[in-house]
Amino acid sequence: MAMERANLLNMAKLSIKGLIESALSFGRTLDSDYPPLQQFFVVMEHCLKHGLRGETKSFLGFNKSLWGPLELVEKLCPEAAEISASVRDLPGLKTPLGRARAWLRLALMQKRLADYLRLLITRKDLLSDFYEHSALMLEEEGAVIVGLLVGLNVIDANLCVKGEDLDSQVGVIDFSMYLKNDIDDYRSEERNSQIASILDQKNYVEELNRQLNSTVHGLQGRVDSLEKSNSKLIEELAIAKNNIIKLQEENQQLRGENSLILLKTQQHLEVTQGDVSVERDTYKQSRQGLDEMYNEARRQLKEECQLRQDVENELVVQVSMKQEMELAMKLLEKDIHEKQDTLIGLRHQLDEVKAINVEMYQKMQSSDEEMKKKNDMITRLEEKTNQITATMKQLEQSDKDLLSQTRTLAMSFVKCASTDTEHQYKLVKDISF
């Protein structure tokens, strides 16, 4: 294996050296039919096949697949994905070996063959799945060959991969191309010196070109970003001007509408003030009526209390009905207390109505919306007034019912009492009154 690696390294040196020398003398742009270029691909194929695991039998003998390790390059370098995709899309390729040969030709045309193989030999953990331990790609000879491939960047290759039959080609090395005499050696030394100087100049120019390209790309990126930002600022300025014009028009329109609304509000406020004054007078009259009703209810309550006292004095004499009379009087007292609480609640409601009326009078000049709220409050006051009136009517009805119940109870007591007829007649007359 060591002898094979040394022979392949020497052949790779001769092939790369002969290709560069012939390209410089013949012309730097080479095509697929150029013999030194064909021999270079044959030598590279033998170098990549050395120590490859897994052999597949074909019609031409044992054929080792190179596509497996070369396919790993796209995982290590995303830029190689384009070459792998192009190789997979070629319609004439049916075997993995044909795809590997096409990949080598495309990488050479891209001038990235040395870079891709350098990335590949650095990952020996991945290559160990495809190559044996003493294979050329896993030893120092592989790194030397990859270093020699850098010199091929001076060559421009124009290869037609699509129409070429790469599946059935047989790779045979032509050693006659590398056998030379002394004269050729002397000439080759002169050519080597010329090539070295040319390569130095070429490397300098390429490095300068790369720096200039990077500078140009950076400046172009900055120009693009400035143009985009400038266009955005121009668009934003135009939009801002349009918005300012629209806002000015809307401001004028709103001012006109505001003046119209102010006039309407003042007119409506004057009308509302007149209505409120009329309603306030009406409310004062209704409040006077409620005060009169309250005084009348209070007078009736006093009369009922006096009547209750008289009935109690008459019922004290009746010893046999004492317990029933006390129970009835407790019920009457409870009812009277409830009426007093009701009257107190009505008084509080009247006070609240007065406070709400004062507050409405103070706030009736605020706005149209507040006037609507006051109208609603006045409506609620009217409802409360109606409720108070209904409550007073219910109190009158309850008083009448209480009087009727008291009268019935007194009649029953009178019938049960063992007094004289005149006393009974007087008691009934008083109760009826």
GROMACS .gro file of C-alpha atoms in nm:
model
  433
    1MET     CA    1   0.000   0.000   0.000
    2ALA     CA    2   0.290   0.238   0.071
    3MET     CA    3   0.444   0.158  -0.269
    4GLU     CA    4   0.111   0.220  -0.439
    5ARG     CA    5   0.069   0.552  -0.261
    6ALA     CA    6   0.420   0.662  -0.368
    7ASN     CA    7   0.356   0.562  -0.732
    8LEU     CA    8   0.021   0.742  -0.737
    9LEU     CA    9   0.179   1.052  -0.582
   10ASN     CA   10   0.452   1.057  -0.848
   11MET     CA   11   0.196   1.009  -1.124
   12ALA     CA   12  -0.016   1.288  -0.982
   13LYS     CA   13   0.288   1.518  -0.977
   14LEU     CA   14   0.374   1.433  -1.337
   15SER     CA   15   0.014   1.469  -1.451
   16ILE     CA   16  -0.046   1.805  -1.281
   17LYS     CA   17   0.293   1.939  -1.390
   18GLY     CA   18   0.244   1.825  -1.751
   19LEU     CA   19  -0.107   1.968  -1.761
   20ILE     CA   20   0.005   2.310  -1.635
   21GLU     CA   21   0.306   2.323  -1.875
   22SER     CA   22   0.105   2.216  -2.178
   23ALA     CA   23  -0.176   2.454  -2.087
   24LEU     CA   24   0.063   2.748  -2.063
   25SER     CA   25   0.219   2.665  -2.400
   26PHE     CA   26  -0.105   2.564  -2.574
   27GLY     CA   27  -0.345   2.808  -2.415
   28ARG     CA   28  -0.508   2.832  -2.074
   29THR     CA   29  -0.861   2.744  -2.192
   30LEU     CA   30  -0.886   2.365  -2.236
   31ASP     CA   31  -1.166   2.141  -2.361
   32SER     CA   32  -1.262   1.779  -2.301
   33ASP     CA   33  -1.056   1.642  -2.592
   34TYR     CA   34  -0.724   1.772  -2.462
   35PRO     CA   35  -0.508   1.456  -2.387
   36PRO     CA   36  -0.319   1.586  -2.080
   37LEU     CA   37  -0.651   1.688  -1.925
   38GLN     CA   38  -0.798   1.342  -1.990
   39GLN     CA   39  -0.489   1.178  -1.833
   40PHE     CA   40  -0.524   1.408  -1.532
   41PHE     CA   41  -0.881   1.286  -1.468
   42VAL     CA   42  -0.763   0.922  -1.507
   43VAL     CA   43  -0.483   0.973  -1.253
   44MET     CA   44  -0.722   1.151  -1.010
   45GLU     CA   45  -0.967   0.865  -1.048
   46HIS     CA   46  -0.697   0.612  -0.955
   47CYS     CA   47  -0.589   0.826  -0.661
   48LEU     CA   48  -0.944   0.851  -0.526
   49LYS     CA   49  -1.003   0.478  -0.579
   50HIS     CA   50  -0.700   0.372  -0.379
   51GLY     CA   51  -0.806   0.184  -0.066
   52LEU     CA   52  -1.177   0.232  -0.135
   53ARG     CA   53  -1.405  -0.012   0.046
   54GLY     CA   54  -1.684  -0.212  -0.117
   55GLU     CA   55  -1.639  -0.337  -0.473
   56THR     CA   56  -1.926  -0.388  -0.719
   57LYS     CA   57  -1.894  -0.628  -1.017
   58SER     CA   58  -1.970  -0.478  -1.360
   59PHE     CA   59  -1.921  -0.589  -1.720
   60LEU     CA   60  -1.578  -0.429  -1.729
   61GLY     CA   61  -1.459  -0.594  -1.410
   62PHE     CA   62  -1.447  -0.472  -1.054
   63ASN     CA   63  -1.548  -0.108  -1.032
   64LYS     CA   64  -1.521   0.097  -0.714
   65SER     CA   65  -1.771   0.379  -0.658
   66LEU     CA   66  -1.627   0.724  -0.587
   67TRP     CA   67  -1.963   0.897  -0.559
   68GLY     CA   68  -2.005   0.807  -0.190
   69PRO     CA   69  -1.717   1.014  -0.045
   70LEU     CA   70  -1.759   1.293  -0.302
   71GLU     CA   71  -2.123   1.328  -0.208
   72LEU     CA   72  -2.015   1.420   0.146
   73VAL     CA   73  -1.859   1.744   0.023
   74GLU     CA   74  -2.197   1.921  -0.002
   75LYS     CA   75  -2.253   1.853   0.370
   76LEU     CA   76  -1.912   2.003   0.458
   77CYS     CA   77  -1.937   2.297   0.215
   78PRO     CA   78  -2.280   2.438   0.119
   79GLU     CA   79  -2.131   2.591  -0.197
   80ALA     CA   80  -2.076   2.239  -0.337
   81ALA     CA   81  -2.450   2.164  -0.324
   82GLU     CA   82  -2.495   2.324  -0.666
   83ILE     CA   83  -2.243   2.086  -0.827
   84SER     CA   84  -2.401   1.779  -0.662
   85ALA     CA   85  -2.749   1.888  -0.771
   86SER     CA   86  -2.625   1.942  -1.128
   87VAL     CA   87  -2.467   1.595  -1.132
   88ARG     CA   88  -2.788   1.433  -1.009
   89ASP     CA   89  -2.991   1.615  -1.275
   90LEU     CA   90  -2.775   1.497  -1.568
   91PRO     CA   91  -2.992   1.257  -1.773
   92GLY     CA   92  -2.712   1.048  -1.929
   93LEU     CA   93  -2.548   0.934  -1.603
   94LYS     CA   94  -2.664   0.598  -1.468
   95THR     CA   95  -2.374   0.476  -1.252
   96PRO     CA   96  -2.213   0.625  -0.939
   97LEU     CA   97  -1.872   0.622  -1.114
   98GLY     CA   98  -2.013   0.839  -1.394
   99ARG     CA   99  -2.150   1.084  -1.140
  100ALA     CA  100  -1.810   1.098  -0.967
  101ARG     CA  101  -1.632   1.171  -1.301
  102ALA     CA  102  -1.884   1.445  -1.379
  103TRP     CA  103  -1.834   1.592  -1.030
  104LEU     CA  104  -1.454   1.609  -1.083
  105ARG     CA  105  -1.498   1.793  -1.414
  106LEU     CA  106  -1.747   2.044  -1.273
  107ALA     CA  107  -1.526   2.112  -0.969
  108LEU     CA  108  -1.227   2.175  -1.199
  109MET     CA  109  -1.428   2.419  -1.411
  110GLN     CA  110  -1.536   2.595  -1.091
  111LYS     CA  111  -1.167   2.609  -0.977
  112ARG     CA  112  -1.268   2.470  -0.637
  113LEU     CA  113  -1.141   2.111  -0.672
  114ALA     CA  114  -0.850   2.165  -0.432
  115ASP     CA  115  -1.074   2.339  -0.176
  116TYR     CA  116  -1.338   2.064  -0.181
  117LEU     CA  117  -1.084   1.782  -0.148
  118ARG     CA  118  -0.905   1.971   0.132
  119LEU     CA  119  -1.230   1.981   0.329
  120LEU     CA  120  -1.282   1.613   0.258
  121ILE     CA  121  -0.940   1.490   0.380
  122THR     CA  122  -0.974   1.689   0.704
  123ARG     CA  123  -1.270   1.470   0.803
  124LYS     CA  124  -1.095   1.136   0.840
  125ASP     CA  125  -1.375   1.018   1.066
  126LEU     CA  126  -1.615   1.034   0.771
  127LEU     CA  127  -1.369   0.899   0.514
  128SER     CA  128  -1.292   0.595   0.730
  129ASP     CA  129  -1.637   0.462   0.639
  130PHE     CA  130  -1.538   0.455   0.271
  131TYR     CA  131  -1.160   0.394   0.275
  132GLU     CA  132  -0.927   0.150   0.442
  133HIS     CA  133  -0.677   0.271   0.701
  134SER     CA  134  -0.380   0.279   0.461
  135ALA     CA  135  -0.565   0.447   0.174
  136LEU     CA  136  -0.410   0.743  -0.005
  137MET     CA  137  -0.685   0.989   0.102
  138LEU     CA  138  -0.618   0.909   0.469
  139GLU     CA  139  -0.236   0.947   0.451
  140GLU     CA  140   0.006   1.232   0.391
  141GLU     CA  141   0.021   1.163   0.016
  142GLY     CA  142  -0.341   1.272  -0.015
  143ALA     CA  143  -0.264   1.607   0.147
  144VAL     CA  144   0.034   1.653  -0.090
  145ILE     CA  145  -0.183   1.584  -0.395
  146VAL     CA  146  -0.445   1.830  -0.271
  147GLY     CA  147  -0.172   2.092  -0.234
  148LEU     CA  148  -0.057   2.027  -0.593
  149LEU     CA  149  -0.412   2.078  -0.719
  150VAL     CA  150  -0.400   2.444  -0.617
  151GLY     CA  151  -0.178   2.514  -0.921
  152LEU     CA  152  -0.463   2.410  -1.154
  153ASN     CA  153  -0.645   2.734  -1.072
  154VAL     CA  154  -0.441   2.903  -1.351
  155ILE     CA  155  -0.620   2.683  -1.604
  156ASP     CA  156  -0.962   2.766  -1.751
  157ALA     CA  157  -1.140   2.443  -1.846
  158ASN     CA  158  -1.442   2.447  -2.073
  159LEU     CA  159  -1.580   2.093  -2.049
  160CYS     CA  160  -1.906   1.957  -2.192
  161VAL     CA  161  -2.031   1.708  -1.933
  162LYS     CA  162  -2.387   1.670  -2.055
  163GLY     CA  163  -2.324   1.491  -2.383
  164GLU     CA  164  -2.016   1.289  -2.276
  165ASP     CA  165  -2.044   0.917  -2.195
  166LEU     CA  166  -1.880   0.903  -1.853
  167ASP     CA  167  -2.030   0.571  -1.739
  168SER     CA  168  -1.847   0.342  -1.986
  169GLN     CA  169  -1.506   0.511  -2.002
  170VAL     CA  170  -1.203   0.295  -1.913
  171GLY     CA  171  -0.933   0.483  -1.726
  172VAL     CA  172  -0.588   0.384  -1.862
  173ILE     CA  173  -0.277   0.587  -1.779
  174ASP     CA  174  -0.059   0.676  -2.081
  175PHE     CA  175   0.297   0.677  -1.946
  176SER     CA  176   0.448   0.778  -2.283
  177MET     CA  177   0.335   1.135  -2.222
  178TYR     CA  178   0.562   1.162  -1.919
  179LEU     CA  179   0.880   0.997  -2.067
  180LYS     CA  180   1.119   1.277  -2.176
  181ASN     CA  181   1.491   1.310  -2.278
  182ASP     CA  182   1.760   1.545  -2.149
  183ILE     CA  183   1.669   1.821  -2.389
  184ASP     CA  184   1.315   1.807  -2.270
  185ASP     CA  185   1.441   1.818  -1.912
  186TYR     CA  186   1.641   2.132  -1.983
  187ARG     CA  187   1.347   2.289  -2.157
  188SER     CA  188   1.120   2.182  -1.876
  189GLU     CA  189   1.348   2.355  -1.624
  190GLU     CA  190   1.326   2.678  -1.823
  191ARG     CA  191   0.954   2.634  -1.848
  192ASN     CA  192   0.934   2.566  -1.476
  193SER     CA  193   1.112   2.892  -1.401
  194GLN     CA  194   0.883   3.073  -1.642
  195ILE     CA  195   0.581   2.899  -1.496
  196ALA     CA  196   0.690   2.988  -1.143
  197SER     CA  197   0.721   3.355  -1.231
  198ILE     CA  198   0.391   3.347  -1.418
  199LEU     CA  199   0.221   3.170  -1.126
  200ASP     CA  200   0.359   3.427  -0.883
  201GLN     CA  201   0.225   3.707  -1.097
  202LYS     CA  202  -0.103   3.524  -1.140
  203ASN     CA  203  -0.141   3.465  -0.766
  204TYR     CA  204  -0.069   3.831  -0.696
  205VAL     CA  205  -0.322   3.942  -0.954
  206GLU     CA  206  -0.582   3.698  -0.824
  207GLU     CA  207  -0.527   3.810  -0.464
  208LEU     CA  208  -0.557   4.173  -0.569
  209ASN     CA  209  -0.866   4.088  -0.772
  210ARG     CA  210  -1.021   3.913  -0.472
  211GLN     CA  211  -0.956   4.212  -0.250
  212LEU     CA  212  -1.101   4.446  -0.511
  213ASN     CA  213  -1.403   4.220  -0.556
  214SER     CA  214  -1.464   4.210  -0.182
  215THR     CA  215  -1.431   4.589  -0.165
  216VAL     CA  216  -1.665   4.630  -0.462
  217HIS     CA  217  -1.920   4.391  -0.308
  218GLY     CA  218  -1.904   4.579   0.022
  219LEU     CA  219  -1.948   4.916  -0.147
  220GLN     CA  220  -2.225   4.778  -0.367
  221GLY     CA  221  -2.401   4.646  -0.059
  222ARG     CA  222  -2.371   4.983   0.111
  223VAL     CA  223  -2.498   5.160  -0.204
  224ASP     CA  224  -2.794   4.922  -0.226
  225SER     CA  225  -2.876   4.972   0.141
  226LEU     CA  226  -2.848   5.351   0.105
  227GLU     CA  227  -3.067   5.346  -0.205
  228LYS     CA  228  -3.326   5.135  -0.027
  229SER     CA  229  -3.320   5.359   0.280
  230ASN     CA  230  -3.338   5.668   0.057
  231SER     CA  231  -3.636   5.531  -0.135
  232LYS     CA  232  -3.805   5.438   0.192
  233LEU     CA  233  -3.745   5.789   0.330
  234ILE     CA  234  -3.884   5.945   0.011
  235GLU     CA  235  -4.193   5.726   0.031
  236GLU     CA  236  -4.236   5.805   0.401
  237LEU     CA  237  -4.196   6.179   0.327
  238ALA     CA  238  -4.462   6.164   0.055
  239ILE     CA  239  -4.694   5.971   0.284
  240ALA     CA  240  -4.631   6.221   0.565
  241LYS     CA  241  -4.710   6.515   0.333
  242ASN     CA  242  -5.031   6.348   0.220
  243ASN     CA  243  -5.125   6.281   0.581
  244ILE     CA  244  -5.056   6.646   0.675
  245ILE     CA  245  -5.278   6.768   0.391
  246LYS     CA  246  -5.555   6.527   0.490
  247LEU     CA  247  -5.525   6.629   0.855
  248GLN     CA  248  -5.547   6.998   0.765
  249GLU     CA  249  -5.859   6.935   0.559
  250GLU     CA  250  -6.010   6.729   0.838
  251ASN     CA  251  -5.919   7.002   1.089
  252GLN     CA  252  -6.100   7.268   0.885
  253GLN     CA  253  -6.398   7.042   0.842
  254LEU     CA  254  -6.406   6.964   1.213
  255ARG     CA  255  -6.385   7.333   1.300
  256GLY     CA  256  -6.688   7.407   1.082
  257GLU     CA  257  -6.879   7.117   1.232
  258ASN     CA  258  -6.776   7.228   1.582
  259SER     CA  259  -6.916   7.580   1.523
  260LEU     CA  260  -7.244   7.435   1.393
  261ILE     CA  261  -7.267   7.199   1.688
  262LEU     CA  262  -7.197   7.489   1.927
  263LEU     CA  263  -7.482   7.697   1.782
  264LYS     CA  264  -7.721   7.403   1.794
  265THR     CA  265  -7.615   7.327   2.149
  266GLN     CA  266  -7.676   7.684   2.263
  267GLN     CA  267  -8.022   7.686   2.104
  268HIS     CA  268  -8.104   7.350   2.252
  269LEU     CA  269  -7.971   7.464   2.589
  270GLU     CA  270  -8.200   7.769   2.590
  271VAL     CA  271  -8.500   7.552   2.507
  272THR     CA  272  -8.396   7.300   2.770
  273GLN     CA  273  -8.358   7.572   3.033
  274GLY     CA  274  -8.716   7.684   2.971
  275ASP     CA  275  -8.838   7.325   2.995
  276VAL     CA  276  -8.641   7.272   3.315
  277SER     CA  277  -8.786   7.587   3.473
  278VAL     CA  278  -9.140   7.470   3.389
  279GLU     CA  279  -9.067   7.124   3.523
  280ARG     CA  280  -8.914   7.275   3.837
  281ASP     CA  281  -9.233   7.474   3.904
  282THR     CA  282  -9.437   7.162   3.845
  283TYR     CA  283  -9.214   6.971   4.083
  284LYS     CA  284  -9.254   7.239   4.352
  285GLN     CA  285  -9.631   7.212   4.323
  286SER     CA  286  -9.612   6.832   4.342
  287ARG     CA  287  -9.383   6.863   4.645
  288GLN     CA  288  -9.636   7.086   4.821
  289GLY     CA  289  -9.900   6.826   4.749
  290LEU     CA  290  -9.677   6.559   4.896
  291ASP     CA  291  -9.622   6.771   5.210
  292GLU     CA  292  -9.996   6.809   5.250
  293MET     CA  293 -10.039   6.435   5.203
  294TYR     CA  294  -9.768   6.377   5.463
  295ASN     CA  295  -9.938   6.609   5.716
  296GLU     CA  296 -10.271   6.440   5.653
  297ALA     CA  297 -10.113   6.099   5.703
  298ARG     CA  298  -9.950   6.220   6.025
  299ARG     CA  299 -10.285   6.355   6.152
  300GLN     CA  300 -10.453   6.027   6.069
  301LEU     CA  301 -10.173   5.845   6.247
  302LYS     CA  302 -10.231   6.053   6.561
  303GLU     CA  303 -10.604   5.983   6.541
  304GLU     CA  304 -10.531   5.612   6.504
  305CYS     CA  305 -10.300   5.626   6.805
  306GLN     CA  306 -10.572   5.799   7.009
  307LEU     CA  307 -10.827   5.546   6.894
  308ARG     CA  308 -10.589   5.264   6.981
  309GLN     CA  309 -10.547   5.413   7.331
  310ASP     CA  310 -10.923   5.430   7.380
  311VAL     CA  311 -10.967   5.073   7.264
  312GLU     CA  312 -10.691   4.961   7.502
  313ASN     CA  313 -10.863   5.137   7.794
  314GLU     CA  314 -11.188   4.960   7.710
  315LEU     CA  315 -11.018   4.625   7.661
  316VAL     CA  316 -10.838   4.643   8.002
  317VAL     CA  317 -11.176   4.585   8.167
  318GLN     CA  318 -11.221   4.261   7.975
  319VAL     CA  319 -11.008   4.023   8.182
  320SER     CA  320 -11.104   3.712   7.988
  321MET     CA  321 -10.987   3.862   7.653
  322LYS     CA  322 -10.669   4.020   7.793
  323GLN     CA  323 -10.417   3.799   7.615
  324GLU     CA  324 -10.589   3.820   7.279
  325MET     CA  325 -10.618   4.198   7.310
  326GLU     CA  326 -10.246   4.234   7.394
  327LEU     CA  327 -10.157   4.023   7.094
  328ALA     CA  328 -10.376   4.236   6.870
  329MET     CA  329 -10.225   4.555   7.007
  330LYS     CA  330  -9.870   4.427   6.946
  331LEU     CA  331  -9.964   4.358   6.589
  332LEU     CA  332 -10.112   4.707   6.557
  333GLU     CA  333  -9.799   4.862   6.707
  334LYS     CA  334  -9.578   4.668   6.468
  335ASP     CA  335  -9.785   4.788   6.174
  336ILE     CA  336  -9.770   5.146   6.298
  337HIS     CA  337  -9.391   5.128   6.337
  338GLU     CA  338  -9.361   4.996   5.983
  339LYS     CA  339  -9.572   5.288   5.863
  340GLN     CA  340  -9.351   5.528   6.055
  341ASP     CA  341  -9.041   5.370   5.895
  342THR     CA  342  -9.210   5.401   5.558
  343LEU     CA  343  -9.283   5.769   5.624
  344ILE     CA  344  -8.921   5.823   5.732
  345GLY     CA  345  -8.802   5.649   5.411
  346LEU     CA  346  -9.037   5.872   5.209
  347ARG     CA  347  -8.891   6.176   5.383
  348HIS     CA  348  -8.538   6.063   5.294
  349GLN     CA  349  -8.648   6.008   4.938
  350LEU     CA  350  -8.790   6.360   4.933
  351ASP     CA  351  -8.457   6.492   5.059
  352GLU     CA  352  -8.278   6.296   4.789
  353VAL     CA  353  -8.515   6.436   4.530
  354LYS     CA  354  -8.438   6.787   4.655
  355ALA     CA  355  -8.060   6.723   4.640
  356ILE     CA  356  -8.088   6.574   4.291
  357ASN     CA  357  -8.296   6.872   4.180
  358VAL     CA  358  -8.032   7.118   4.309
  359GLU     CA  359  -7.755   6.918   4.144
  360MET     CA  360  -7.948   6.909   3.818
  361TYR     CA  361  -8.000   7.286   3.832
  362GLN     CA  362  -7.625   7.341   3.883
  363LYS     CA  363  -7.518   7.106   3.603
  364MET     CA  364  -7.784   7.180   3.342
  365GLN     CA  365  -7.543   7.410   3.143
  366SER     CA  366  -7.264   7.157   3.091
  367SER     CA  367  -7.349   6.992   2.754
  368ASP     CA  368  -7.620   6.832   2.546
  369GLU     CA  369  -7.526   6.490   2.673
  370GLU     CA  370  -7.560   6.603   3.037
  371MET     CA  371  -7.900   6.751   2.956
  372LYS     CA  372  -8.010   6.412   2.831
  373LYS     CA  373  -7.886   6.258   3.154
  374LYS     CA  374  -8.080   6.520   3.351
  375ASN     CA  375  -8.392   6.442   3.150
  376ASP     CA  376  -8.346   6.079   3.242
  377MET     CA  377  -8.300   6.176   3.607
  378ILE     CA  378  -8.617   6.388   3.592
  379THR     CA  379  -8.799   6.090   3.443
  380ARG     CA  380  -8.672   5.876   3.729
  381LEU     CA  381  -8.785   6.146   3.975
  382GLU     CA  382  -9.129   6.141   3.821
  383GLU     CA  383  -9.132   5.767   3.853
  384LYS     CA  384  -9.027   5.797   4.216
  385THR     CA  385  -9.300   6.060   4.270
  386ASN     CA  386  -9.551   5.825   4.118
  387GLN     CA  387  -9.418   5.548   4.337
  388ILE     CA  388  -9.451   5.774   4.644
  389THR     CA  389  -9.809   5.860   4.541
  390ALA     CA  390  -9.886   5.493   4.495
  391THR     CA  391  -9.724   5.419   4.829
  392MET     CA  392  -9.937   5.687   4.999
  393LYS     CA  393 -10.244   5.541   4.837
  394GLN     CA  394 -10.142   5.200   4.965
  395LEU     CA  395 -10.093   5.354   5.311
  396GLU     CA  396 -10.441   5.503   5.295
  397GLN     CA  397 -10.582   5.172   5.185
  398SER     CA  398 -10.388   4.994   5.462
  399ASP     CA  399 -10.519   5.252   5.711
  400LYS     CA  400 -10.870   5.184   5.594
  401ASP     CA  401 -10.811   4.812   5.620
  402LEU     CA  402 -10.663   4.861   5.967
  403LEU     CA  403 -10.962   5.066   6.071
  404SER     CA  404 -11.198   4.803   5.938
  405GLN     CA  405 -11.003   4.529   6.115
  406THR     CA  406 -10.996   4.734   6.437
  407ARG     CA  407 -11.366   4.800   6.403
  408THR     CA  408 -11.438   4.430   6.352
  409LEU     CA  409 -11.216   4.338   6.646
  410ALA     CA  410 -11.379   4.598   6.865
  411MET     CA  411 -11.722   4.473   6.767
  412SER     CA  412 -11.622   4.125   6.862
  413PHE     CA  413 -11.487   4.250   7.188
  414VAL     CA  414 -11.804   4.450   7.251
  415LYS     CA  415 -12.017   4.147   7.187
  416CYS     CA  416 -11.811   3.938   7.423
  417ALA     CA  417 -11.797   4.199   7.698
  418SER     CA  418 -12.046   4.187   7.986
  419THR     CA  419 -12.118   4.563   7.994
  420ASP     CA  420 -12.437   4.751   7.959
  421THR     CA  421 -12.602   4.841   7.629
  422GLU     CA  422 -12.534   5.211   7.655
  423HIS     CA  423 -12.163   5.160   7.697
  424GLN     CA  424 -12.157   4.929   7.397
  425TYR     CA  425 -12.346   5.178   7.184
  426LYS     CA  426 -12.105   5.458   7.280
  427LEU     CA  427 -11.802   5.245   7.203
  428VAL     CA  428 -11.936   5.148   6.864
  429LYS     CA  429 -12.021   5.508   6.784
  430ASP     CA  430 -11.671   5.621   6.874
  431ILE     CA  431 -11.511   5.350   6.663
  432SER     CA  432 -11.733   5.434   6.367
  433PHE     CA  433 -11.637   5.798   6.399
   0.00000   0.00000   0.00000
